[in-house]
Amino acid sequence: MRLHAAPTSLLGILLLSASAWPAAAQEAPEAEWDVTLARGETSEIDFTTEEGTWMSVDLSPDGNWVVFDLLGHIYRVSAEGGEAELLTGGTGVAVHFHPRYSPDGTQIAFVSDREGQNNLWLMDADGSDPRSVFTAPLTRAVEPAWTPDGDYILVRLGSVSPDPGGRSGIWMYHKDGGEGIQVVDDQPSAAWPSPSADGRYLYFHVYTGPPGLQGRDALAGHWQVRRKNLRTGEITDVTAGTAQQQVRGSSGSAYAAEISPDGRWMAFARRIAGGTISYRGHRFGPRTALWVRDLETGAERVVMDPITVDNAEGIKTLRILPGYGWSEDGSEIVLTQGGKIRRLDVASGEVTTVSFQARVQRTVSEMTKADFRIDDDPFQARFLRWYGASPDRSRIVFQAVGRIWTSSAGGGEPARLTQGDGPFEFSPSWSPDGQWIAYTTWDGGEGGHVWKIPAAGGTPQQLSTSPSEYAHPVWSADGSELVVT
C-alpha cells in the first residue's frame, strides 16, 4: 500500500474550514425555553365560578382575607365573601398552589412551576413581587408552612429523578433563599409540616403501613402523627393504633395535623369507620371528618363531619387533604368542603360559608400525543377464565377478553357465543342437560345481571330482575334453578 501526501493547498482549505465551524455554530445560539408559554394549537378557557375542587386555603393573621388556589392559580377574597382577586396572573400556563400567609400577613408562600418545576416561591400579600426561594429541576416542593418568627419556611420535598441531585423529606429554607437544611429525613413518607407556636416542635404525619400498593389504608391506622423536638432531635408518637385498638368510632389513623396558634390544640383528619356520604344519589365511604385533640389532656372530639374526602390511598398526589388553617386567635378553622370555603367555629361547631366569585382565565396548550393504530387483528388470548366442559365432554366454554366463547374439546378455532358490544360477560356455566349456558354480566354504570343462552348460540335471556354484582352461577341438579354469588 502506498501513501500519498495531500497537496498543501488542500490542507490549507481543510484547516480554514475547520477553524470556521465553531464560529458559525456560535452565531445562532439556541433560544432559552420559556416554560410558561402555551405551545401548539392553543385553546382559551374563560368562566366565572362560585365553587372549586380540592382548594387549599389559608386565613390572613388579621382575619380579613382568605387566600386559596383554584385551577392552578392563587386568589384572595375578603373573609366576608365577595369577588376573588387573582394574585398569580400573567404567568402563562404555569400553575401555582398551596398558598400560606406569613405570620405578619405581609407575604404568601406558595408553590409554582413557572421555572419548570414545582418549587418554593414568595409573593407579597397583594400578589406583587413574586420571587423564588429556590429553583431546582430535580426537586418538587409541596405543603409550605412558616416558622413562627416568619424567617423560615418548612416544605416537603420530593425527588423526581433516581439520579443524585434531587431532595426529599421535610426541609427548611430561609425566606430569602439559600441551601436549606433537612429537618426530617428518616421518617417514611413524612409530610404536612406544622410547627408549634413556640418554635420548639414540628408536627408531621408519616406512613406506618406495609410497603407497596397494598398499604396506605387509613382505616387500618397506616397514617400517624409524629412530633420532633427541634432542640434535641427526639421524635415521639402523637397518635398510634389501628382500627381495632381505637375507641370513639375512630378509624385509627390521623393525618394532616395543624397546630393552633397557642399550641394547645391539634386539628387533624381521620376517617369515620362505617360512615358514608351521598353524592349525586350514590352513597360511598368511608367519609373523612375533622377532629381536634387537646394536647394537654389527650381528649379528642369531632368538630366537623364530613369534610372533603381524603386521598390517603393516593400514590402520586400533591397532598393527602386540601390545605386548611387556624385563625390567629384559635377560635376558627378555615377549610374547603363541598366545593365551598367554610369557616368553622371550633367551640360550637357552627359552620359559615365564605362565598366567592372567581373568574378563571387559562390558556391551554395543545396536548402532545402520538397517533398509533390499535391492533384489531386476531391474537392469542393469554388469560382464560371460568373454563368448563359440557356434560358430554364434547365442548368447552370459557371467558376471554370480556366475552364468552365455546370450542370443540378436541381443539379448533373458538367461536363467540354471544353477539354485540354489550356489557362484559363473566362466569359461564353449563346446564346439566348441556342445552344452556348461564353467565353474568357487568356494566360499570348500570350494574350486572344473570343470563342464560342456548349452548348453540342464540338470543340471551335475562334471569335477574335487579342490577347487582353477580358471579359464579351454579345450576341445580335438575336444571330448574341457579345459585349465584
PDB file of C-alpha atoms in Angstrom, residues 70-344:
ATOM      1  CA  LEU A  70     -58.130  27.190  42.087  1.00  0.00           C
ATOM      2  CA  LEU A  71     -57.254  25.518  38.781  1.00  0.00           C
ATOM      3  CA  GLY A  72     -53.576  26.357  39.022  1.00  0.00           C
ATOM      4  CA  HIS A  73     -53.940  29.994  40.128  1.00  0.00           C
ATOM      5  CA  ILE A  74     -53.982  31.667  43.535  1.00  0.00           C
ATOM      6  CA  TYR A  75     -56.751  34.064  44.546  1.00  0.00           C
ATOM      7  CA  ARG A  76     -57.702  36.034  47.610  1.00  0.00           C
ATOM      8  CA  VAL A  77     -61.162  37.056  48.760  1.00  0.00           C
ATOM      9  CA  SER A  78     -62.491  39.071  51.674  1.00  0.00           C
ATOM     10  CA  ALA A  79     -63.181  36.872  54.687  1.00  0.00           C
ATOM     11  CA  GLU A  80     -66.749  38.152  54.453  1.00  0.00           C
ATOM     12  CA  GLY A  81     -67.008  36.877  50.873  1.00  0.00           C
ATOM     13  CA  GLY A  82     -67.210  38.604  47.524  1.00  0.00           C
ATOM     14  CA  GLU A  83     -65.318  38.818  44.257  1.00  0.00           C
ATOM     15  CA  ALA A  84     -61.999  36.962  44.333  1.00  0.00           C
ATOM     16  CA  GLU A  85     -58.839  38.738  43.226  1.00  0.00           C
ATOM     17  CA  LEU A  86     -56.337  36.860  41.061  1.00  0.00           C
ATOM     18  CA  LEU A  87     -52.816  37.053  42.534  1.00  0.00           C
ATOM     19  CA  THR A  88     -50.814  34.989  40.030  1.00  0.00           C
ATOM     20  CA  GLY A  89     -51.986  36.346  36.688  1.00  0.00           C
ATOM     21  CA  GLY A  90     -49.716  36.991  33.731  1.00  0.00           C
ATOM     22  CA  THR A  91     -47.775  33.756  34.131  1.00  0.00           C
ATOM     23  CA  GLY A  92     -48.926  31.874  31.041  1.00  0.00           C
ATOM     24  CA  VAL A  93     -49.537  28.176  31.504  1.00  0.00           C
ATOM     25  CA  ALA A  94     -47.643  27.999  34.815  1.00  0.00           C
ATOM     26  CA  VAL A  95     -49.511  26.563  37.799  1.00  0.00           C
ATOM     27  CA  HIS A  96     -49.454  27.840  41.386  1.00  0.00           C
ATOM     28  CA  PHE A  97     -50.893  26.256  44.527  1.00  0.00           C
ATOM     29  CA  HIS A  98     -50.670  25.688  48.310  1.00  0.00           C
ATOM     30  CA  PRO A  99     -50.696  29.356  49.453  1.00  0.00           C
ATOM     31  CA  ARG A 100     -49.703  30.130  53.041  1.00  0.00           C
ATOM     32  CA  TYR A 101     -49.672  33.513  54.812  1.00  0.00           C
ATOM     33  CA  SER A 102     -46.570  34.612  56.711  1.00  0.00           C
ATOM     34  CA  PRO A 103     -47.093  35.227  60.454  1.00  0.00           C
ATOM     35  CA  ASP A 104     -47.209  39.005  59.903  1.00  0.00           C
ATOM     36  CA  GLY A 105     -49.552  38.654  56.925  1.00  0.00           C
ATOM     37  CA  THR A 106     -47.350  40.604  54.513  1.00  0.00           C
ATOM     38  CA  GLN A 107     -46.195  37.672  52.370  1.00  0.00           C
ATOM     39  CA  ILE A 108     -47.580  34.475  50.901  1.00  0.00           C
ATOM     40  CA  ALA A 109     -45.506  31.341  50.412  1.00  0.00           C
ATOM     41  CA  PHE A 110     -46.689  29.121  47.586  1.00  0.00           C
ATOM     42  CA  VAL A 111     -45.579  26.523  45.065  1.00  0.00           C
ATOM     43  CA  SER A 112     -45.083  27.449  41.406  1.00  0.00           C
ATOM     44  CA  ASP A 113     -43.694  25.726  38.330  1.00  0.00           C
ATOM     45  CA  ARG A 114     -43.012  28.915  36.379  1.00  0.00           C
ATOM     46  CA  GLU A 115     -39.305  27.974  36.216  1.00  0.00           C
ATOM     47  CA  GLY A 116     -40.022  24.438  35.040  1.00  0.00           C
ATOM     48  CA  GLN A 117     -40.526  22.558  38.315  1.00  0.00           C
ATOM     49  CA  ASN A 118     -42.803  22.819  41.367  1.00  0.00           C
ATOM     50  CA  ASN A 119     -40.509  24.902  43.582  1.00  0.00           C
ATOM     51  CA  LEU A 120     -40.996  27.237  46.547  1.00  0.00           C
ATOM     52  CA  TRP A 121     -41.899  30.878  45.870  1.00  0.00           C
ATOM     53  CA  LEU A 122     -42.939  34.005  47.748  1.00  0.00           C
ATOM     54  CA  MET A 123     -45.049  36.997  46.833  1.00  0.00           C
ATOM     55  CA  ASP A 124     -46.374  39.981  48.701  1.00  0.00           C
ATOM     56  CA  ALA A 125     -49.866  39.602  50.110  1.00  0.00           C
ATOM     57  CA  ASP A 126     -51.349  41.531  47.180  1.00  0.00           C
ATOM     58  CA  GLY A 127     -49.636  39.288  44.620  1.00  0.00           C
ATOM     59  CA  SER A 128     -46.828  41.685  43.773  1.00  0.00           C
ATOM     60  CA  ASP A 129     -43.092  40.968  43.716  1.00  0.00           C
ATOM     61  CA  PRO A 130     -43.107  37.195  43.124  1.00  0.00           C
ATOM     62  CA  ARG A 131     -39.673  35.663  43.754  1.00  0.00           C
ATOM     63  CA  SER A 132     -38.292  32.174  44.107  1.00  0.00           C
ATOM     64  CA  VAL A 133     -36.946  30.839  47.384  1.00  0.00           C
ATOM     65  CA  PHE A 134     -35.229  28.075  45.454  1.00  0.00           C
ATOM     66  CA  THR A 135     -35.410  26.573  41.979  1.00  0.00           C
ATOM     67  CA  ALA A 136     -34.255  23.012  41.409  1.00  0.00           C
ATOM     68  CA  PRO A 137     -35.214  20.980  38.337  1.00  0.00           C
ATOM     69  CA  LEU A 138     -34.897  17.639  40.141  1.00  0.00           C
ATOM     70  CA  THR A 139     -36.801  18.611  43.297  1.00  0.00           C
ATOM     71  CA  ARG A 140     -40.548  19.063  43.676  1.00  0.00           C
ATOM     72  CA  ALA A 141     -41.988  21.070  46.594  1.00  0.00           C
ATOM     73  CA  VAL A 142     -45.412  20.963  48.270  1.00  0.00           C
ATOM     74  CA  GLU A 143     -47.081  21.989  51.559  1.00  0.00           C
ATOM     75  CA  PRO A 144     -45.166  25.107  52.681  1.00  0.00           C
ATOM     76  CA  ALA A 145     -45.501  26.157  56.342  1.00  0.00           C
ATOM     77  CA  TRP A 146     -43.945  29.212  58.037  1.00  0.00           C
ATOM     78  CA  THR A 147     -41.953  29.115  61.244  1.00  0.00           C
ATOM     79  CA  PRO A 148     -43.460  31.349  63.974  1.00  0.00           C
ATOM     80  CA  ASP A 149     -40.759  34.018  63.598  1.00  0.00           C
ATOM     81  CA  GLY A 150     -41.590  34.445  59.910  1.00  0.00           C
ATOM     82  CA  ASP A 151     -37.982  33.986  58.808  1.00  0.00           C
ATOM     83  CA  TYR A 152     -38.096  30.399  57.582  1.00  0.00           C
ATOM     84  CA  ILE A 153     -40.385  28.166  55.574  1.00  0.00           C
ATOM     85  CA  LEU A 154     -40.770  24.426  56.036  1.00  0.00           C
ATOM     86  CA  VAL A 155     -41.678  22.446  52.955  1.00  0.00           C
ATOM     87  CA  ARG A 156     -41.985  18.844  51.865  1.00  0.00           C
ATOM     88  CA  LEU A 157     -39.652  17.937  49.017  1.00  0.00           C
ATOM     89  CA  GLY A 158     -39.609  15.009  46.649  1.00  0.00           C
ATOM     90  CA  SER A 159     -37.005  13.975  44.114  1.00  0.00           C
ATOM     91  CA  VAL A 160     -38.248  13.485  40.565  1.00  0.00           C
ATOM     92  CA  SER A 161     -35.180  11.580  39.394  1.00  0.00           C
ATOM     93  CA  PRO A 162     -33.414   8.395  40.513  1.00  0.00           C
ATOM     94  CA  ASP A 163     -30.139  10.169  39.812  1.00  0.00           C
ATOM     95  CA  PRO A 164     -28.359  12.184  42.536  1.00  0.00           C
ATOM     96  CA  GLY A 165     -29.367  15.800  42.866  1.00  0.00           C
ATOM     97  CA  GLY A 166     -32.994  15.625  43.947  1.00  0.00           C
ATOM     98  CA  ARG A 167     -34.040  16.204  47.548  1.00  0.00           C
ATOM     99  CA  SER A 168     -36.702  14.510  49.662  1.00  0.00           C
ATOM    100  CA  GLY A 169     -38.117  14.761  53.163  1.00  0.00           C
ATOM    101  CA  ILE A 170     -39.061  17.896  55.101  1.00  0.00           C
ATOM    102  CA  TRP A 171     -36.676  20.817  54.596  1.00  0.00           C
ATOM    103  CA  MET A 172     -36.399  24.344  55.947  1.00  0.00           C
ATOM    104  CA  TYR A 173     -35.372  27.376  53.874  1.00  0.00           C
ATOM    105  CA  HIS A 174     -34.769  30.978  54.776  1.00  0.00           C
ATOM    106  CA  LYS A 175     -37.351  33.189  53.138  1.00  0.00           C
ATOM    107  CA  ASP A 176     -34.564  34.978  51.247  1.00  0.00           C
ATOM    108  CA  GLY A 177     -33.242  31.715  49.808  1.00  0.00           C
ATOM    109  CA  GLY A 178     -30.144  29.658  50.470  1.00  0.00           C
ATOM    110  CA  GLU A 179     -29.242  25.998  50.508  1.00  0.00           C
ATOM    111  CA  GLY A 180     -31.784  24.935  53.130  1.00  0.00           C
ATOM    112  CA  ILE A 181     -31.408  22.249  55.788  1.00  0.00           C
ATOM    113  CA  GLN A 182     -33.108  18.889  56.073  1.00  0.00           C
ATOM    114  CA  VAL A 183     -35.282  18.694  59.180  1.00  0.00           C
ATOM    115  CA  VAL A 184     -36.879  15.254  58.777  1.00  0.00           C
ATOM    116  CA  ASP A 185     -35.141  12.606  56.692  1.00  0.00           C
ATOM    117  CA  ASP A 186     -35.581   9.206  58.334  1.00  0.00           C
ATOM    118  CA  GLN A 187     -39.367   9.009  58.679  1.00  0.00           C
ATOM    119  CA  PRO A 188     -41.356   7.130  55.995  1.00  0.00           C
ATOM    120  CA  SER A 189     -43.327   9.491  53.741  1.00  0.00           C
ATOM    121  CA  ALA A 190     -43.028  12.362  56.224  1.00  0.00           C
ATOM    122  CA  ALA A 191     -45.396  15.129  55.134  1.00  0.00           C
ATOM    123  CA  TRP A 192     -47.579  18.054  56.180  1.00  0.00           C
ATOM    124  CA  PRO A 193     -45.179  20.042  58.396  1.00  0.00           C
ATOM    125  CA  SER A 194     -46.819  22.134  61.134  1.00  0.00           C
ATOM    126  CA  PRO A 195     -44.552  23.919  63.662  1.00  0.00           C
ATOM    127  CA  SER A 196     -45.692  24.775  67.176  1.00  0.00           C
ATOM    128  CA  ALA A 197     -46.174  28.436  68.097  1.00  0.00           C
ATOM    129  CA  ASP A 198     -43.063  28.491  70.302  1.00  0.00           C
ATOM    130  CA  GLY A 199     -40.911  27.018  67.527  1.00  0.00           C
ATOM    131  CA  ARG A 200     -39.868  24.097  69.696  1.00  0.00           C
ATOM    132  CA  TYR A 201     -41.736  21.278  67.962  1.00  0.00           C
ATOM    133  CA  LEU A 202     -42.502  20.223  64.428  1.00  0.00           C
ATOM    134  CA  TYR A 203     -45.598  18.093  63.859  1.00  0.00           C
ATOM    135  CA  PHE A 204     -45.954  15.958  60.733  1.00  0.00           C
ATOM    136  CA  HIS A 205     -47.583  12.724  59.652  1.00  0.00           C
ATOM    137  CA  VAL A 206     -45.864   9.540  58.494  1.00  0.00           C
ATOM    138  CA  TYR A 207     -46.804   6.315  56.774  1.00  0.00           C
ATOM    139  CA  THR A 208     -46.712   3.310  59.119  1.00  0.00           C
ATOM    140  CA  GLY A 209     -48.254   0.587  56.949  1.00  0.00           C
ATOM    141  CA  PRO A 210     -46.659  -2.171  54.881  1.00  0.00           C
ATOM    142  CA  PRO A 211     -44.605  -1.345  51.785  1.00  0.00           C
ATOM    143  CA  GLY A 212     -46.123  -1.343  48.354  1.00  0.00           C
ATOM    144  CA  LEU A 213     -49.536  -0.533  46.983  1.00  0.00           C
ATOM    145  CA  GLN A 214     -51.384  -2.898  49.314  1.00  0.00           C
ATOM    146  CA  GLY A 215     -50.949  -0.458  52.196  1.00  0.00           C
ATOM    147  CA  ARG A 216     -51.987   3.161  52.683  1.00  0.00           C
ATOM    148  CA  ASP A 217     -55.193   2.109  54.403  1.00  0.00           C
ATOM    149  CA  ALA A 218     -56.425   4.902  56.641  1.00  0.00           C
ATOM    150  CA  LEU A 219     -58.934   2.554  58.259  1.00  0.00           C
ATOM    151  CA  ALA A 220     -56.111   0.280  59.379  1.00  0.00           C
ATOM    152  CA  GLY A 221     -54.118   3.059  61.020  1.00  0.00           C
ATOM    153  CA  HIS A 222     -51.465   3.392  58.319  1.00  0.00           C
ATOM    154  CA  TRP A 223     -51.051   7.175  58.814  1.00  0.00           C
ATOM    155  CA  GLN A 224     -49.975   8.642  62.154  1.00  0.00           C
ATOM    156  CA  VAL A 225     -48.843  11.996  63.535  1.00  0.00           C
ATOM    157  CA  ARG A 226     -45.333  12.448  64.919  1.00  0.00           C
ATOM    158  CA  ARG A 227     -43.652  15.317  66.751  1.00  0.00           C
ATOM    159  CA  LYS A 228     -39.993  16.263  66.513  1.00  0.00           C
ATOM    160  CA  ASN A 229     -38.256  18.276  69.217  1.00  0.00           C
ATOM    161  CA  LEU A 230     -36.223  20.721  67.138  1.00  0.00           C
ATOM    162  CA  ARG A 231     -33.798  21.287  70.018  1.00  0.00           C
ATOM    163  CA  THR A 232     -32.985  17.683  70.860  1.00  0.00           C
ATOM    164  CA  GLY A 233     -33.990  15.898  67.656  1.00  0.00           C
ATOM    165  CA  GLU A 234     -36.206  13.450  69.561  1.00  0.00           C
ATOM    166  CA  ILE A 235     -39.247  12.163  67.648  1.00  0.00           C
ATOM    167  CA  THR A 236     -42.286  10.975  69.608  1.00  0.00           C
ATOM    168  CA  ASP A 237     -45.605   9.417  68.642  1.00  0.00           C
ATOM    169  CA  VAL A 238     -48.568  11.756  68.932  1.00  0.00           C
ATOM    170  CA  THR A 239     -51.065   9.211  67.612  1.00  0.00           C
ATOM    171  CA  ALA A 240     -50.877   5.445  67.227  1.00  0.00           C
ATOM    172  CA  GLY A 241     -53.062   2.398  66.904  1.00  0.00           C
ATOM    173  CA  THR A 242     -55.256   0.505  64.488  1.00  0.00           C
ATOM    174  CA  ALA A 243     -58.972   0.370  63.960  1.00  0.00           C
ATOM    175  CA  GLN A 244     -59.358  -2.434  66.497  1.00  0.00           C
ATOM    176  CA  GLN A 245     -57.438  -0.541  69.184  1.00  0.00           C
ATOM    177  CA  GLN A 246     -59.214   2.788  68.861  1.00  0.00           C
ATOM    178  CA  VAL A 247     -62.414   3.947  70.529  1.00  0.00           C
ATOM    179  CA  ARG A 248     -64.937   6.728  69.902  1.00  0.00           C
ATOM    180  CA  GLY A 249     -65.616   5.427  66.392  1.00  0.00           C
ATOM    181  CA  SER A 250     -62.065   6.220  65.346  1.00  0.00           C
ATOM    182  CA  SER A 251     -60.507   4.634  62.313  1.00  0.00           C
ATOM    183  CA  GLY A 252     -57.068   4.536  63.889  1.00  0.00           C
ATOM    184  CA  SER A 253     -55.254   6.872  61.508  1.00  0.00           C
ATOM    185  CA  ALA A 254     -54.521  10.568  61.981  1.00  0.00           C
ATOM    186  CA  TYR A 255     -53.053  12.891  59.359  1.00  0.00           C
ATOM    187  CA  ALA A 256     -52.933  16.472  58.039  1.00  0.00           C
ATOM    188  CA  ALA A 257     -52.329  17.922  61.503  1.00  0.00           C
ATOM    189  CA  GLU A 258     -52.406  21.704  62.073  1.00  0.00           C
ATOM    190  CA  ILE A 259     -51.389  23.139  65.455  1.00  0.00           C
ATOM    191  CA  SER A 260     -53.386  26.041  66.890  1.00  0.00           C
ATOM    192  CA  PRO A 261     -51.581  29.385  67.394  1.00  0.00           C
ATOM    193  CA  ASP A 262     -51.495  28.901  71.180  1.00  0.00           C
ATOM    194  CA  GLY A 263     -50.079  25.375  70.836  1.00  0.00           C
ATOM    195  CA  ARG A 264     -52.904  23.824  72.870  1.00  0.00           C
ATOM    196  CA  TRP A 265     -54.916  22.159  70.124  1.00  0.00           C
ATOM    197  CA  MET A 266     -54.148  19.888  67.203  1.00  0.00           C
ATOM    198  CA  ALA A 267     -56.630  19.713  64.355  1.00  0.00           C
ATOM    199  CA  PHE A 268     -56.306  16.631  62.160  1.00  0.00           C
ATOM    200  CA  ALA A 269     -58.237  14.427  59.754  1.00  0.00           C
ATOM    201  CA  ARG A 270     -59.459  10.918  60.404  1.00  0.00           C
ATOM    202  CA  ARG A 271     -61.958   8.625  58.758  1.00  0.00           C
ATOM    203  CA  ILE A 272     -65.224   7.600  60.354  1.00  0.00           C
ATOM    204  CA  ALA A 273     -65.348   3.817  60.286  1.00  0.00           C
ATOM    205  CA  GLY A 274     -68.584   2.710  58.633  1.00  0.00           C
ATOM    206  CA  GLY A 275     -69.513   6.282  57.740  1.00  0.00           C
ATOM    207  CA  THR A 276     -70.716   7.151  54.241  1.00  0.00           C
ATOM    208  CA  ILE A 277     -71.652  10.247  52.284  1.00  0.00           C
ATOM    209  CA  SER A 278     -74.058  10.776  49.413  1.00  0.00           C
ATOM    210  CA  TYR A 279     -73.049  12.310  46.093  1.00  0.00           C
ATOM    211  CA  ARG A 280     -75.473  12.639  43.187  1.00  0.00           C
ATOM    212  CA  GLY A 281     -77.638   9.884  44.549  1.00  0.00           C
ATOM    213  CA  HIS A 282     -74.769   7.480  45.223  1.00  0.00           C
ATOM    214  CA  ARG A 283     -73.524   6.557  48.668  1.00  0.00           C
ATOM    215  CA  PHE A 284     -69.877   5.772  49.247  1.00  0.00           C
ATOM    216  CA  GLY A 285     -67.442   5.785  52.096  1.00  0.00           C
ATOM    217  CA  PRO A 286     -65.780   5.846  54.450  1.00  0.00           C
ATOM    218  CA  ARG A 287     -66.112   9.567  54.963  1.00  0.00           C
ATOM    219  CA  THR A 288     -63.477  11.886  56.427  1.00  0.00           C
ATOM    220  CA  ALA A 289     -64.030  14.134  59.450  1.00  0.00           C
ATOM    221  CA  LEU A 290     -62.022  16.898  61.112  1.00  0.00           C
ATOM    222  CA  TRP A 291     -61.011  16.220  64.694  1.00  0.00           C
ATOM    223  CA  VAL A 292     -59.405  18.319  67.412  1.00  0.00           C
ATOM    224  CA  ARG A 293     -57.157  16.961  70.161  1.00  0.00           C
ATOM    225  CA  ASP A 294     -56.322  18.735  73.398  1.00  0.00           C
ATOM    226  CA  LEU A 295     -52.541  18.308  73.533  1.00  0.00           C
ATOM    227  CA  GLU A 296     -52.559  18.755  77.314  1.00  0.00           C
ATOM    228  CA  THR A 297     -55.163  16.108  78.166  1.00  0.00           C
ATOM    229  CA  GLY A 298     -55.229  13.957  75.030  1.00  0.00           C
ATOM    230  CA  ALA A 299     -59.007  14.311  74.728  1.00  0.00           C
ATOM    231  CA  GLU A 300     -60.331  14.210  71.166  1.00  0.00           C
ATOM    232  CA  ARG A 301     -63.599  15.193  69.542  1.00  0.00           C
ATOM    233  CA  VAL A 302     -65.077  15.561  66.080  1.00  0.00           C
ATOM    234  CA  VAL A 303     -65.542  19.216  65.138  1.00  0.00           C
ATOM    235  CA  MET A 304     -66.751  18.852  61.529  1.00  0.00           C
ATOM    236  CA  ASP A 305     -68.239  15.832  59.820  1.00  0.00           C
ATOM    237  CA  PRO A 306     -67.945  15.364  56.905  1.00  0.00           C
ATOM    238  CA  ILE A 307     -65.124  17.292  55.268  1.00  0.00           C
ATOM    239  CA  THR A 308     -63.502  16.723  51.876  1.00  0.00           C
ATOM    240  CA  VAL A 309     -62.800  13.024  51.372  1.00  0.00           C
ATOM    241  CA  ASP A 310     -59.074  12.483  51.893  1.00  0.00           C
ATOM    242  CA  ASN A 311     -56.658  10.924  49.424  1.00  0.00           C
ATOM    243  CA  ALA A 312     -54.909   8.598  51.868  1.00  0.00           C
ATOM    244  CA  GLU A 313     -54.659   5.778  49.324  1.00  0.00           C
ATOM    245  CA  GLY A 314     -53.138   8.035  46.678  1.00  0.00           C
ATOM    246  CA  ILE A 315     -49.610   7.434  45.433  1.00  0.00           C
ATOM    247  CA  LYS A 316     -48.679  10.381  43.198  1.00  0.00           C
ATOM    248  CA  THR A 317     -50.557  13.136  44.995  1.00  0.00           C
ATOM    249  CA  LEU A 318     -49.704  16.705  45.947  1.00  0.00           C
ATOM    250  CA  ARG A 319     -51.167  16.308  49.433  1.00  0.00           C
ATOM    251  CA  ILE A 320     -53.404  13.977  51.377  1.00  0.00           C
ATOM    252  CA  LEU A 321     -56.064  16.646  52.050  1.00  0.00           C
ATOM    253  CA  PRO A 322     -56.656  20.226  50.850  1.00  0.00           C
ATOM    254  CA  GLY A 323     -54.711  22.696  52.986  1.00  0.00           C
ATOM    255  CA  TYR A 324     -56.517  24.487  55.826  1.00  0.00           C
ATOM    256  CA  GLY A 325     -55.574  26.815  58.671  1.00  0.00           C
ATOM    257  CA  TRP A 326     -56.439  28.281  62.067  1.00  0.00           C
ATOM    258  CA  SER A 327     -57.481  31.840  62.778  1.00  0.00           C
ATOM    259  CA  GLU A 328     -54.937  33.888  64.744  1.00  0.00           C
ATOM    260  CA  ASP A 329     -56.981  33.665  67.974  1.00  0.00           C
ATOM    261  CA  GLY A 330     -57.555  29.919  67.583  1.00  0.00           C
ATOM    262  CA  SER A 331     -61.335  30.221  67.587  1.00  0.00           C
ATOM    263  CA  GLU A 332     -61.892  29.280  63.949  1.00  0.00           C
ATOM    264  CA  ILE A 333     -60.594  26.985  61.251  1.00  0.00           C
ATOM    265  CA  VAL A 334     -60.917  27.868  57.575  1.00  0.00           C
ATOM    266  CA  LEU A 335     -61.160  24.944  55.154  1.00  0.00           C
ATOM    267  CA  THR A 336     -62.906  23.808  51.988  1.00  0.00           C
ATOM    268  CA  GLN A 337     -65.782  21.369  51.903  1.00  0.00           C
ATOM    269  CA  GLY A 338     -68.391  20.605  49.279  1.00  0.00           C
ATOM    270  CA  GLY A 339     -66.706  22.929  46.793  1.00  0.00           C
ATOM    271  CA  LYS A 340     -67.080  25.928  49.114  1.00  0.00           C
ATOM    272  CA  ILE A 341     -64.851  27.819  51.547  1.00  0.00           C
ATOM    273  CA  ARG A 342     -66.039  27.244  55.130  1.00  0.00           C
ATOM    274  CA  ARG A 343     -65.304  28.926  58.445  1.00  0.00           C
ATOM    275  CA  LEU A 344     -65.673  26.552  61.382  1.00  0.00           C
TER     276      LEU A 344
END
